[in-house]
Coordinates of C-alpha atoms in Angstrom, one line a residue:
X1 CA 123.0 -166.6 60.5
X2 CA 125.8 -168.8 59.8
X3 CA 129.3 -167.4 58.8
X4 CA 128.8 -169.9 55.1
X5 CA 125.1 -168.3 54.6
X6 CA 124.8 -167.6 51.3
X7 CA 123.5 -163.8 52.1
X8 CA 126.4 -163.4 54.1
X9 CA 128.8 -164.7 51.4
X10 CA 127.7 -163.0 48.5
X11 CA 127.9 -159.4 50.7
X12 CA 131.5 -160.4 51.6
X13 CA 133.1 -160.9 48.4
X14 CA 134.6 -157.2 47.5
X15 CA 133.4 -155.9 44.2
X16 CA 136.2 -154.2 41.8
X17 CA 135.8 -153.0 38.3
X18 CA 138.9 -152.7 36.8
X19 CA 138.9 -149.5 34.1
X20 CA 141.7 -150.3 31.8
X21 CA 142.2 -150.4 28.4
X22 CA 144.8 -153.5 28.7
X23 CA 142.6 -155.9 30.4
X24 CA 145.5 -158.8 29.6
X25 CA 147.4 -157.1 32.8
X26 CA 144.8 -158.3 35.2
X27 CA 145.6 -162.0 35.0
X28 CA 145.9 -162.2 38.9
X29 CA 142.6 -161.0 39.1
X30 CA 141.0 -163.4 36.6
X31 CA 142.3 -166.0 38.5
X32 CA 141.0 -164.2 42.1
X33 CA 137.4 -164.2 40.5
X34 CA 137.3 -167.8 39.2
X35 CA 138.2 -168.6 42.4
X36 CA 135.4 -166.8 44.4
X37 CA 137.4 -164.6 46.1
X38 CA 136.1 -160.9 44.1
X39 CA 133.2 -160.2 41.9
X40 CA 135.3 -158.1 39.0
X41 CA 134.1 -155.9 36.1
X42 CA 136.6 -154.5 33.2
X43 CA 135.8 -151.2 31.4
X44 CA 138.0 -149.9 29.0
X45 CA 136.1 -145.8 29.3
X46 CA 135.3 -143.5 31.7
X47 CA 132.1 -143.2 30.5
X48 CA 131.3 -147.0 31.0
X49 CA 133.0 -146.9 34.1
X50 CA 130.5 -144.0 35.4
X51 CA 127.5 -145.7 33.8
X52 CA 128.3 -149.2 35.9
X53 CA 128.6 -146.6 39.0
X54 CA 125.0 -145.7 38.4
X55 CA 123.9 -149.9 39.1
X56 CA 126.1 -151.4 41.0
X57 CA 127.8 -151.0 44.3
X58 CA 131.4 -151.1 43.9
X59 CA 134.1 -151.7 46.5
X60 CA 137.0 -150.8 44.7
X61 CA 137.7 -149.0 41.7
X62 CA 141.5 -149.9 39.9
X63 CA 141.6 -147.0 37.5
X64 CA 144.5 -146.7 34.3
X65 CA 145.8 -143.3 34.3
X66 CA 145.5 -143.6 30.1
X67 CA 141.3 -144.6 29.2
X68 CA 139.8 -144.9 25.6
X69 CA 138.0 -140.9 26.0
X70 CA 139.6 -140.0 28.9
X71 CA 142.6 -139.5 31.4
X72 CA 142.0 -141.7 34.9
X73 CA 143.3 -138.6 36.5
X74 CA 140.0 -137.1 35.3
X75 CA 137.7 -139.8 36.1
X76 CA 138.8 -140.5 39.6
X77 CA 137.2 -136.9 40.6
X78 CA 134.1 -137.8 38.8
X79 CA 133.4 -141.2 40.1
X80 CA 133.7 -139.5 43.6
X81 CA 131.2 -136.7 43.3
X82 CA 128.5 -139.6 41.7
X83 CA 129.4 -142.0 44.6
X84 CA 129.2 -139.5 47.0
X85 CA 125.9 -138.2 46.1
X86 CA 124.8 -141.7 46.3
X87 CA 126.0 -142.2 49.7
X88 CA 129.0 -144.6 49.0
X89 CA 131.6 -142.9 50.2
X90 CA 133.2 -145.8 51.6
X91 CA 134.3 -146.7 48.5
X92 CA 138.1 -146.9 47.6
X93 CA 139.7 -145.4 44.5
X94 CA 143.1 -146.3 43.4
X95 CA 145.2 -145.1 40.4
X96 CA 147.2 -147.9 38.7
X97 CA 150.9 -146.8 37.9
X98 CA 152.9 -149.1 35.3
X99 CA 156.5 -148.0 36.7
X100 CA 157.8 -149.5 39.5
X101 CA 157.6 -148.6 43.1
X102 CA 160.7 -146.1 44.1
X103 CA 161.3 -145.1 40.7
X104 CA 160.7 -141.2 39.8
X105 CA 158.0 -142.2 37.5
X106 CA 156.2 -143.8 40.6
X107 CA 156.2 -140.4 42.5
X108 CA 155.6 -138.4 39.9
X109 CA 152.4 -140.6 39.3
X110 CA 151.7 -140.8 43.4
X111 CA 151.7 -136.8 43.3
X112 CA 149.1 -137.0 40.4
X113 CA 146.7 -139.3 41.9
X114 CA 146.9 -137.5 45.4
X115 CA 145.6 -134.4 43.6
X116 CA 143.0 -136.5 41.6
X117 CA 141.8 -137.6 45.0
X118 CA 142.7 -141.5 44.5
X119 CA 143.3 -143.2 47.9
X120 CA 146.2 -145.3 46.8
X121 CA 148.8 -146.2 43.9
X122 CA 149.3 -149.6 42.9
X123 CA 151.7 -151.0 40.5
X124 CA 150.9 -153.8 37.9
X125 CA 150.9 -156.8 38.4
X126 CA 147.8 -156.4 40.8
X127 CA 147.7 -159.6 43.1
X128 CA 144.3 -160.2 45.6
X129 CA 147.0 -159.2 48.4
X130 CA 146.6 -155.7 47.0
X131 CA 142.8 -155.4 47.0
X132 CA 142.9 -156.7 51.1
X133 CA 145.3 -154.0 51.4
X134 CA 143.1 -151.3 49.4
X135 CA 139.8 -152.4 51.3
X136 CA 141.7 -153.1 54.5
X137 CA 140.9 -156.4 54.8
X138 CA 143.7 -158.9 56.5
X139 CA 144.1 -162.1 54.9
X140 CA 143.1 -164.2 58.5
X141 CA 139.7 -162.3 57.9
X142 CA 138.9 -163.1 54.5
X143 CA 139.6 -167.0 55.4
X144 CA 137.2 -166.9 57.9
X145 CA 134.3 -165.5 55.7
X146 CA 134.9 -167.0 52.4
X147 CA 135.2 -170.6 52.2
X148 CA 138.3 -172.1 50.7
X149 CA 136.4 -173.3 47.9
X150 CA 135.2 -170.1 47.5
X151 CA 131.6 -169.7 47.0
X152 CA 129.4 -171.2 44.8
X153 CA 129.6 -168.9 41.9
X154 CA 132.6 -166.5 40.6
X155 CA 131.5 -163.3 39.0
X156 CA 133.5 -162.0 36.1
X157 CA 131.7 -159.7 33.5
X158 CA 133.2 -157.8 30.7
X159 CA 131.1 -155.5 28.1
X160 CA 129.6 -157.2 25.4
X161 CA 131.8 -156.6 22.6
X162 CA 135.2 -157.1 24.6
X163 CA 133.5 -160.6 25.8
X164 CA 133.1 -161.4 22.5
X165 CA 136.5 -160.3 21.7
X166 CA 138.4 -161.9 24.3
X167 CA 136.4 -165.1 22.9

């Protein structure tokens, strides 16, 4: 099978569903999906979120600690036992912190999501560089599988009445 198969890309290119009220703070991300380089999902609930954890096989999960019906601190715990009784438990979790890294905001918020069970806390803005670093995927790596063109189609989905608001 060759390394530009289009089985072979459309298994490499890391899923991430983003579950965030603000989806306006994932600009970086936008831009990573048009390009090719992550299929990416927004919900603004925990219940949606859990929902699209019931269909579709997720690499990473960026979670707000503040949802529409519920905390992320909550969720994080939740998504675990469905993907582990599902058999995923390869995939990451990551609580998303608004203050900056070093500030005592930022370990009051890395204490939280170590007891939610989150394997990392990232800071807005969230760049690609951050995903290889959740998923432990180096840079060199990714070039080699995904084409710099990126493959033929970029996936970028939001529900159905935020696409029609974000129109």
């Amino acid at each position: 099978m060759s390394l530009r198969s289009p089985e072979l890309l459309e298994s490499s290119v890391p899923c991430v569903v983003v579950v965030d009220p603000r989806f306006d703070a994932y600009k970086g991300l936008a831009a990573s999906a048009r390009l090719g380089k992550i299929s990416l999902h927004f919900r603004a609930s925990g219940a949606e979120a859990v929902k699209l954890a019931r269909r579709l096989r997720v690499d990473a999960w960026l979670i707000a600690p503040e949802l529409d019906d519920m905390s992320g601190h909550d969720l994080v715990p939740r998504l675990q036992s469905q993907l582990a009784a599902q058999g995923r438990g390869d995939t990451k979790l990551a609580v998303i912190e608004a203050a900056p890294p070093g500030s005592r905001q930022w370990g009051i918020a890395a204490g939280d999501a170590r007891v939610s069970g989150a394997d990392s806390l990232l800071s807005r803005p969230i760049a690609f560089r951050d995903l290889e670093a959740l998923l432990g995927l180096p840079t060199a790596e990714r070039a080699e599988i995904v084409p710099a063109g990126g493959p033929a189609r970029a996936v970028f989905t939001l529900p159905m009445g935020v696409g029609s608001a974000a129109i």
